[in-house]
Coordinates of C-alpha atoms and ligand atoms in Angstrom, one line a residue:
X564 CA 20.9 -40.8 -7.9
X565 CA 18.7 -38.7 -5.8
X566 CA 15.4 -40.3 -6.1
X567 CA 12.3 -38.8 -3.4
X568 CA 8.7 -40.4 -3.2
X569 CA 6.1 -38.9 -5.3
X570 CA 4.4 -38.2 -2.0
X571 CA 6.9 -35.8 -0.8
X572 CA 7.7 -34.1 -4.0
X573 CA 3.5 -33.0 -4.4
X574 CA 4.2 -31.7 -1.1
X575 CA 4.3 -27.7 -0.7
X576 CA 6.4 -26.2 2.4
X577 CA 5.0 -24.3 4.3
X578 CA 4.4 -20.6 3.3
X579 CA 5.0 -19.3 6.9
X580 CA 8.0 -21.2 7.7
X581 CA 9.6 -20.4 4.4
X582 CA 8.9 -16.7 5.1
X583 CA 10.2 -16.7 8.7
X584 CA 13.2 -18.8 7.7
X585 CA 13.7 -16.2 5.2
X586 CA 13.1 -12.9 7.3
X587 CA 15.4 -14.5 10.3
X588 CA 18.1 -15.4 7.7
X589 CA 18.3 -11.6 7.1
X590 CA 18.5 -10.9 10.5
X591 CA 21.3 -12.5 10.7
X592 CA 22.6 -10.9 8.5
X593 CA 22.1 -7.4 10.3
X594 CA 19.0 -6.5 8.2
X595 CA 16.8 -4.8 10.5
X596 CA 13.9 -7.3 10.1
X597 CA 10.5 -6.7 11.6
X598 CA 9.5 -10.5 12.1
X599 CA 4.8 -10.3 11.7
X600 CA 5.3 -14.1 10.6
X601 CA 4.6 -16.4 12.9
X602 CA 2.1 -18.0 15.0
X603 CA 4.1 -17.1 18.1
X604 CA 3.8 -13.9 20.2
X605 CA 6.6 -12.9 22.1
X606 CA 5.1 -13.9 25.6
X607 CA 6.9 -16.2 27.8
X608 CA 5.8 -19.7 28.9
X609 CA 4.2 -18.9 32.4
X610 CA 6.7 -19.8 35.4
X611 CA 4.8 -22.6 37.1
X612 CA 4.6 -24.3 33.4
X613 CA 8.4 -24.1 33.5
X614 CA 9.0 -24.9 36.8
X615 CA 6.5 -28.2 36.4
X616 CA 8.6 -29.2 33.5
X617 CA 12.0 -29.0 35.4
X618 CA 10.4 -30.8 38.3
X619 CA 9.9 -33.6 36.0
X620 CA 13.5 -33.6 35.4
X621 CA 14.6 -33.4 38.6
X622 CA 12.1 -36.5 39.4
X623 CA 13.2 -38.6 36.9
X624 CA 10.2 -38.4 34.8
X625 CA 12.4 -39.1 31.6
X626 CA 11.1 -42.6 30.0
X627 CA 8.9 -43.4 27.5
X628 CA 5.5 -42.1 28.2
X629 CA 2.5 -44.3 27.0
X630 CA 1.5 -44.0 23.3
X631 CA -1.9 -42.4 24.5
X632 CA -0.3 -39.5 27.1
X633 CA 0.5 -39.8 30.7
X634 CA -2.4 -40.4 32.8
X635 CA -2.8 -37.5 34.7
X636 CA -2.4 -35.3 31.5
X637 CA -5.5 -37.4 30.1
X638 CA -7.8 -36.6 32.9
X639 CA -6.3 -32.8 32.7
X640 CA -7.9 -32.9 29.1
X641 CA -10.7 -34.5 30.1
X642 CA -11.6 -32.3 33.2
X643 CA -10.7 -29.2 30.7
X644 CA -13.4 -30.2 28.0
X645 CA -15.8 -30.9 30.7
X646 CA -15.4 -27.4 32.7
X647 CA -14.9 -25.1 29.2
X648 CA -16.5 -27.0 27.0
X649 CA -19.6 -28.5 29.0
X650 CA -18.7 -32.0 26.8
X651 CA -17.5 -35.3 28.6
X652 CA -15.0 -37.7 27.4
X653 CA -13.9 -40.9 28.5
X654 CA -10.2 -41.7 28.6
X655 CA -10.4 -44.0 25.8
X656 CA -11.5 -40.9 24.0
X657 CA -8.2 -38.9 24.2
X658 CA -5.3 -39.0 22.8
X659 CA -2.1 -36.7 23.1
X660 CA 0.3 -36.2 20.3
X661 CA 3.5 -34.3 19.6
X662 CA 1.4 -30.7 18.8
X663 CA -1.9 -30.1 17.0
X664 CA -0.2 -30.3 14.1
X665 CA 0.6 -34.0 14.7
X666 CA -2.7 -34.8 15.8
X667 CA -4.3 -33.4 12.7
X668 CA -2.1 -35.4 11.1
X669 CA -2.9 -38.5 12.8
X670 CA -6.4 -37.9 12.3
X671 CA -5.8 -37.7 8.6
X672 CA -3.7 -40.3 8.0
X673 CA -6.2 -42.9 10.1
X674 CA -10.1 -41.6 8.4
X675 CA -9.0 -40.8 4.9
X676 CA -8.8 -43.3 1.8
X677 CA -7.7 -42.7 -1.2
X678 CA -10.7 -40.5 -2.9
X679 CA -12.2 -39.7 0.1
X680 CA -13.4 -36.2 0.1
X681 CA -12.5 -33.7 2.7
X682 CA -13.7 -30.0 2.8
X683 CA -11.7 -27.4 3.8
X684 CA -12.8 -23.8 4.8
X685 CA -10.9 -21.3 2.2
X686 CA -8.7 -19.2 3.3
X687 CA -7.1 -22.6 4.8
X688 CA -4.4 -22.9 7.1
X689 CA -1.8 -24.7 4.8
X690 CA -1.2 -27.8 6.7
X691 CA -4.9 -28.9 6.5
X692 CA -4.6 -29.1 2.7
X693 CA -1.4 -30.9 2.8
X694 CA -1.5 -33.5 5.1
X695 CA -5.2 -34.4 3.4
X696 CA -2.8 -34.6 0.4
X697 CA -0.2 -36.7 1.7
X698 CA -3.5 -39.2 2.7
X699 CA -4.4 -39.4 -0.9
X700 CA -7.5 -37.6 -0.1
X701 CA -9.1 -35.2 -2.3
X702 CA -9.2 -31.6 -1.0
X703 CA -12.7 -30.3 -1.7
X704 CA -12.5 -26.0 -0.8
X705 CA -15.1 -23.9 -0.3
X706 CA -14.3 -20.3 -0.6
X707 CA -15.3 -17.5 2.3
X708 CA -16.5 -14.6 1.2
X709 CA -14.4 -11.6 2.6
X710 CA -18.0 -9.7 3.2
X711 CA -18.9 -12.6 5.4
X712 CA -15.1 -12.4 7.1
X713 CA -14.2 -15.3 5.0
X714 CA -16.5 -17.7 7.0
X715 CA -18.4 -20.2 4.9
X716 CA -22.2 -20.3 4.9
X717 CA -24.3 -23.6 5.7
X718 CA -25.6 -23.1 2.1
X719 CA -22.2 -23.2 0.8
X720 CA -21.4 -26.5 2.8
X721 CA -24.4 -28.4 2.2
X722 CA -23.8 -27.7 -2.6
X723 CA -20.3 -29.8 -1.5
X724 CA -21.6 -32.8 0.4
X725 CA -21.3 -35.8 -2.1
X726 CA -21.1 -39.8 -1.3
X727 CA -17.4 -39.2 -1.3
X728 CA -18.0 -36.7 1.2
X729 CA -15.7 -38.5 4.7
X730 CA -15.0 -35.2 6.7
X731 CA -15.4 -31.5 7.2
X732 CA -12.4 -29.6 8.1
X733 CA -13.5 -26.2 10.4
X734 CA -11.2 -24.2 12.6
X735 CA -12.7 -21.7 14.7
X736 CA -11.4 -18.9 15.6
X737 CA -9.2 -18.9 12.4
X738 CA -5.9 -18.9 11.1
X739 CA -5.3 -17.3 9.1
X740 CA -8.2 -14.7 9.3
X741 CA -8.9 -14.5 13.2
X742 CA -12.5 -14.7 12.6
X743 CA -14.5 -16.9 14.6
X744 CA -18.0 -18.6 13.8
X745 CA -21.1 -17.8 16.0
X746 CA -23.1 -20.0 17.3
X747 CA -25.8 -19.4 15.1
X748 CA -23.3 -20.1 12.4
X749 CA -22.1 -23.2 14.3
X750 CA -25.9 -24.7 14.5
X751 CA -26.5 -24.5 11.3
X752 CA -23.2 -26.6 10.5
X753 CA -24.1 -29.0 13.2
X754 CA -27.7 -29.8 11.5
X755 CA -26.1 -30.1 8.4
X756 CA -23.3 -33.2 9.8
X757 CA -26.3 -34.9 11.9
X758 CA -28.0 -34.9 8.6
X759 CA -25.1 -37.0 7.0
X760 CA -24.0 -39.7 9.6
X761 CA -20.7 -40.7 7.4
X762 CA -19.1 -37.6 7.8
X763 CA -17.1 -36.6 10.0
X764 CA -16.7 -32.9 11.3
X765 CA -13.0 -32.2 12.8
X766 CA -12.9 -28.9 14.7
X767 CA -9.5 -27.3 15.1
X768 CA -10.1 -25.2 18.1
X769 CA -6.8 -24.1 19.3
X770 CA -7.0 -20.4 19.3
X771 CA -10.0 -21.1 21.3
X772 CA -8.4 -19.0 24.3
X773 CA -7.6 -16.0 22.4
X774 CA -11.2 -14.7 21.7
X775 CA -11.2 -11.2 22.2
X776 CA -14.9 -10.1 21.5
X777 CA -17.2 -12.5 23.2
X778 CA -16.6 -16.2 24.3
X779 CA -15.5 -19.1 22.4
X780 CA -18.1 -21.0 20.8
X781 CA -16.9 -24.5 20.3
X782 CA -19.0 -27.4 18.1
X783 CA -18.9 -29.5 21.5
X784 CA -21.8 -27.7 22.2
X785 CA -24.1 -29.6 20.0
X786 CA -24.2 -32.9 21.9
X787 CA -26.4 -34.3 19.1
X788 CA -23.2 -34.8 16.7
X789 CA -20.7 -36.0 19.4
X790 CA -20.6 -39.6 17.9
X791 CA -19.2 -37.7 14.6
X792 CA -17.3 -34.7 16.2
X793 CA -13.4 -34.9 16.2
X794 CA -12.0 -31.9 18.6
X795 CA -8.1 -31.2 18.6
X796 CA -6.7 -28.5 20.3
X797 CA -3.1 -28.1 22.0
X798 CA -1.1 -26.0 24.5
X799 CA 0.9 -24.1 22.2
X800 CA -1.6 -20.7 22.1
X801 CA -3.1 -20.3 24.8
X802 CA 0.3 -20.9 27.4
X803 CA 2.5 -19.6 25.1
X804 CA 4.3 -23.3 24.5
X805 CA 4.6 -23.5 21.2
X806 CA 7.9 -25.3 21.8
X807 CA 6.9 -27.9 24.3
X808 CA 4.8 -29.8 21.3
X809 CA 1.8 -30.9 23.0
X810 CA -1.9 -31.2 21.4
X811 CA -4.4 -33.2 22.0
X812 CA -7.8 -34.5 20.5
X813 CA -10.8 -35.8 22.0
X814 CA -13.0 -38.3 19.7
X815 CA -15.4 -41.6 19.2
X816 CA -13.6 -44.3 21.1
X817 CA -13.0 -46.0 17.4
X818 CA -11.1 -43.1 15.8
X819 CA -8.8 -42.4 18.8
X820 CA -8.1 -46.3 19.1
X821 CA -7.2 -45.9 14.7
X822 CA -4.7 -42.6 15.4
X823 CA -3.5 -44.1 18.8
X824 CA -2.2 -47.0 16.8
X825 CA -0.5 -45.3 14.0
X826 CA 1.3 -43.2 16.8
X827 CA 2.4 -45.9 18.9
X828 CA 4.1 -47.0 14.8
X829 CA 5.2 -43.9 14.2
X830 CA 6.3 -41.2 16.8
X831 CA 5.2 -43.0 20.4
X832 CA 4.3 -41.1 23.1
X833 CA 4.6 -37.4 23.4
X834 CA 7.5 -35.8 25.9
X835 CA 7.5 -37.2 29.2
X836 CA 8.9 -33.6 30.4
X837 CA 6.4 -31.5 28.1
X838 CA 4.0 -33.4 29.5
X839 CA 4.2 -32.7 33.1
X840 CA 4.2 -29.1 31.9
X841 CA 1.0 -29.3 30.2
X842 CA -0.4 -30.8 33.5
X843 CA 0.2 -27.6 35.2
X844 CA -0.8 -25.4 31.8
X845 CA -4.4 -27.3 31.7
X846 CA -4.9 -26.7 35.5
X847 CA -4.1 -23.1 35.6
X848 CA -6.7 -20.7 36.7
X849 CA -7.8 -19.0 32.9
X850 CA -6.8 -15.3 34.0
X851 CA -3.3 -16.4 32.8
X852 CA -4.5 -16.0 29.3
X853 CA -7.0 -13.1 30.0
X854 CA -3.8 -10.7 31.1
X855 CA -2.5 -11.7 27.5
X856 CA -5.8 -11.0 26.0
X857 CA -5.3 -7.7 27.1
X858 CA -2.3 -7.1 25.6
X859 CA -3.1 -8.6 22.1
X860 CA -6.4 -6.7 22.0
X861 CA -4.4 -3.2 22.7
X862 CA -2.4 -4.6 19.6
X863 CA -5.5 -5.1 17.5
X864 CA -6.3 -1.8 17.9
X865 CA -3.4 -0.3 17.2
X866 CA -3.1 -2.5 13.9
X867 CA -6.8 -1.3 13.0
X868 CA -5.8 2.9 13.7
X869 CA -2.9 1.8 11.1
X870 CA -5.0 -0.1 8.9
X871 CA -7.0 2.8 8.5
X872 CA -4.2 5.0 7.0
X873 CA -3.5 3.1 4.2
X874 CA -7.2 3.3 2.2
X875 CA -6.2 0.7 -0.2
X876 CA -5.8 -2.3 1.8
X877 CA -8.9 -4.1 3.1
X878 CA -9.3 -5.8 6.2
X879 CA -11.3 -7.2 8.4
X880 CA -11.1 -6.8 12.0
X881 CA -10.1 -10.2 13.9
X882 CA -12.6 -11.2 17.2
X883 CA -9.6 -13.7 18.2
X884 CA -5.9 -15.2 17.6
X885 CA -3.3 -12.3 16.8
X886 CA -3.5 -12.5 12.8
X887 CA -5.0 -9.8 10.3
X888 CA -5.5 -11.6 6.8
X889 CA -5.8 -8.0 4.6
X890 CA -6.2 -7.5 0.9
X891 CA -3.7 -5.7 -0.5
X892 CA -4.8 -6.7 -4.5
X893 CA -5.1 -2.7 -4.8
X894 CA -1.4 -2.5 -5.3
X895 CA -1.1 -5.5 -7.3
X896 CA -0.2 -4.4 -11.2
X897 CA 2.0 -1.2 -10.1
X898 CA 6.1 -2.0 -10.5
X899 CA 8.7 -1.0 -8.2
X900 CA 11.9 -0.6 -10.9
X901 CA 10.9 -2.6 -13.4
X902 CA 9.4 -5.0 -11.4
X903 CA 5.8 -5.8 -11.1
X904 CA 3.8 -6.7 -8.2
X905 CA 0.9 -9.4 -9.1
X906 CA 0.8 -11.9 -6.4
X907 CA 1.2 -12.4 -2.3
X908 CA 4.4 -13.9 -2.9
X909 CA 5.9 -10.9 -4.9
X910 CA 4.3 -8.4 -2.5
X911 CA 5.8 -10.3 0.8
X912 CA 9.0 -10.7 -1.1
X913 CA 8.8 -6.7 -1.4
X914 CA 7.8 -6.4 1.8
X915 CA 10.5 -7.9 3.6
X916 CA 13.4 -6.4 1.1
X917 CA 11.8 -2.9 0.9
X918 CA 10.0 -2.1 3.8
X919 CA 12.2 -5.1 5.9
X920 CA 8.7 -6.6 7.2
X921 CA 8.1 -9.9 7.4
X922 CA 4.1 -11.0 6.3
X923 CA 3.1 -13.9 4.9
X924 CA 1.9 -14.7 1.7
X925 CA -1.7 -15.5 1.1
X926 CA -1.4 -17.6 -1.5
X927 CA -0.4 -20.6 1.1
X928 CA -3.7 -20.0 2.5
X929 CA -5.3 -20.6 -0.5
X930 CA -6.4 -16.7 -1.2
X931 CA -3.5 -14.8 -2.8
X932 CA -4.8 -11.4 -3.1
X933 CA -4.4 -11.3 1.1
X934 CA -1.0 -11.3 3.2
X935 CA -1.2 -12.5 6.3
X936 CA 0.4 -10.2 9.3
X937 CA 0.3 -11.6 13.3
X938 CA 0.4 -9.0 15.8
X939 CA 2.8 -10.8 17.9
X940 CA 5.7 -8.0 18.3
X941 CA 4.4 -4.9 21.1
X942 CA 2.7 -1.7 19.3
X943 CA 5.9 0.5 18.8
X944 CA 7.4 -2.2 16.9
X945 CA 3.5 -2.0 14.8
X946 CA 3.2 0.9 14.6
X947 CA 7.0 1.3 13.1
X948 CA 6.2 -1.6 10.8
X949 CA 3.2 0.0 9.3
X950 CA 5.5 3.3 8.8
X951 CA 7.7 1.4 6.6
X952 CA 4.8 -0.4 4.8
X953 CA 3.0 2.6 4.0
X954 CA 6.4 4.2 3.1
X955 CA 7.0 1.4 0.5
X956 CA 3.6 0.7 -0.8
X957 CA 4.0 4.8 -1.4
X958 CA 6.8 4.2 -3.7
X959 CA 5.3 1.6 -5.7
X960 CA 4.3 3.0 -9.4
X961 CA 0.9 2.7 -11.4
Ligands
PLP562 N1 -4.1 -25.5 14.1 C1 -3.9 -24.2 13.7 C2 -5.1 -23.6 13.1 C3 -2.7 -23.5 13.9 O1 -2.6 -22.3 13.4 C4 -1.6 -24.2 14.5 C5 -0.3 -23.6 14.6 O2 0.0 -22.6 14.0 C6 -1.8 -25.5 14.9 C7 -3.1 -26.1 14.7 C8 -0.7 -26.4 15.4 O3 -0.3 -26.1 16.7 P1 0.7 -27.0 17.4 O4 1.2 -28.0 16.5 O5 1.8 -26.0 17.8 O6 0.0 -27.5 18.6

């Protein structure tokens, strides 16, 4: 009898990999797919990353690495908080994982108890809410305002701080909504954690070199809450290495020690090759990214001048990442044959079989009138994309 732990079955996929699965299963089937799904553009891993990696090949650098990271990746990390971040870590302080994704999880898994309350920003990126799930911790949300770009205020943090309160979740800039906090904003978040010693404030900063307007501001600023701060952030954006799985985070001594020990039980050390790689990706000069920058912002815009034709959608305009999180509720309620539109899901769902785009649902991001679209593909394929979206929101009936 097929039996699976209560654990697994609360568990949602994720909305993005379900859509992307879906829109490259059509693809393969011929359909002329335009893939706005994932939180990849289609840049290349830069050729001294690549070369690093096959280096470590060819030098036999294919053992078990130790459960905390290689140590020349560790003082990479270190030497890259300290020089972009103006923040110093120890090497007891760091630990690399299998992706950002497995560090949050790690950091989950070792701070929360069963109760425990975490807040979490709404719109959320879905794994936050899940893995604080799979902890047995309860997901406390606080909704951003879509006039405020879907940040949260300090006002709104402090009205959810209870005893239960164990950790505050922030990811800035944001997926799925690209904004990013100022520092201003930041401050006031900071007073509000030095105020309540127990909690902890996790800062998912991984889109932290894709800031278009302005520089990243990152919490490691505010040296007054480093005893409380948790910062993870990983390869994967800003070298275009979403496949090599490395993240890292950099914490108090006693919570690395906690998620170093439940990886060294669980997945060991990251990739010996990967690592080597992420050596070279951490020591390259940062106008690597800024060429990129370039590129994505020229896509931004273009995305905005489409935006623009289609008066019923709202959006905000993203200062970082390559994702637009827009409204399109407007067109919720009209049918297309005799079926109605009156979620994300239905409208992705007609997206992809009608207009063949591929956006993602907002509901798995905790807002559902939005759909989230990354601006990954170059500005002809936009620009056609938007065509066809504009062609099959026109056909849709009041
Ligand atoms: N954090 C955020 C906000 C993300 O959007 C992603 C990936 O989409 C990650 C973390 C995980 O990155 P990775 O596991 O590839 O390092």
């Amino acid at each position: 009898m097929e039996h699976l732990s209560e654990r697994i079955n609360r568990m949602e996929e994720s909305t993005t990999f379900a859509m992307a699965r879906l829109s490259k299963e059509l693809q393969e089937q011929g359909v002329d797919i335009i893939k706005l799904t994932l939180g990849e553009p289609d840049f290349q891993t830069p050729q001294h990353i690549k070369d690093a990696a096959k280096k470590a090949i060819d030098e036999d650098e294919t053992f078990y690495t130790p459960v905390q990271g290689n140590s020349d990746l560790i003082t990479a990390v270190i030497n890259k908080f300290k020089n972009e971040n103006n923040i110093e870590y120890s090497d007891n302080q760091i630990l690399v994982s299998n992706g950002a994704k497995h560090t949050i999880t790690n950091i989950f898994m070792t701070i929360i108890d069963e109760g425990d309350e975490i807040i979490i920003p709404v719109p959320y990126w879905g794994t936050y809410k899940e893995i604080v799930n799979l902890a047995h911790g309860t997901q406390v949300f606080v909704e951003g305002q879509f006039d405020n770009q879907f940040k949260i205020t300090a006002k709104q943090l402090r009205d959810k701080i209870t005893d239960k309160t164990r950790a505050i979740f922030l990811n800035s800039p944001s997926n799925p909504t690209g904004a990013a906090y100022t520092k201003k904003e930041m401050k006031e978040i900071a007073d509000i954690v030095k105020e309540n010693p127990k909690i902890l404030l996790v800062s998912d900063e991984i889109y932290e070199h894709l800031t278009f307007d302005g520089n990243h501001e990152s919490f490691a600023q505010f040296d007054y809450i480093k005893d409380q701060l948790i910062l993870v952030n990983g390869v994967s954006k800003a070298y275009a290495m979403t496949g090599w799985r490395i993240g890292y985070m950099a914490a108090p001594e006693w919570v690395t020690k906690a998620c170093k020990k439940l990886q060294g039980q669980t997945t060991s050390g990251a990739s010996s090759i990967s690592q080597k790689a992420a050596v070279a990706a951490l020591n390259t000069k940062s106008d690597i990214y800024k060429e990129r920058i370039e590129i994505l912002k020229k896509r931004r815009d273009a995305v905005v001048e489409e935006l623009r034709k289609i008066p019923e959608l709202k959006f905000n305009i993203p200062s970082a990442t390559f994702y637009f999180f827009i409204d399109f509720s407007a067109f919720y309620g009209r049918f297309f044959e005799n079926k109605q539109i009156n979620t994300s899901k239905d409208m992705s769902m007609y997206l992809l079989r009608e207009a063949k785009v591929g956006l993602v649902a907002g509901s798995g991001f905790g807002v559902d009138k939005c759909l989230r679209l990354s601006f990954t593909e170059d500005v002809a394929i936009l620009k056609k994309a938007f065509d066809r979206i504009k062609n099959a929101l026109d056909n849709l009936k009041k």
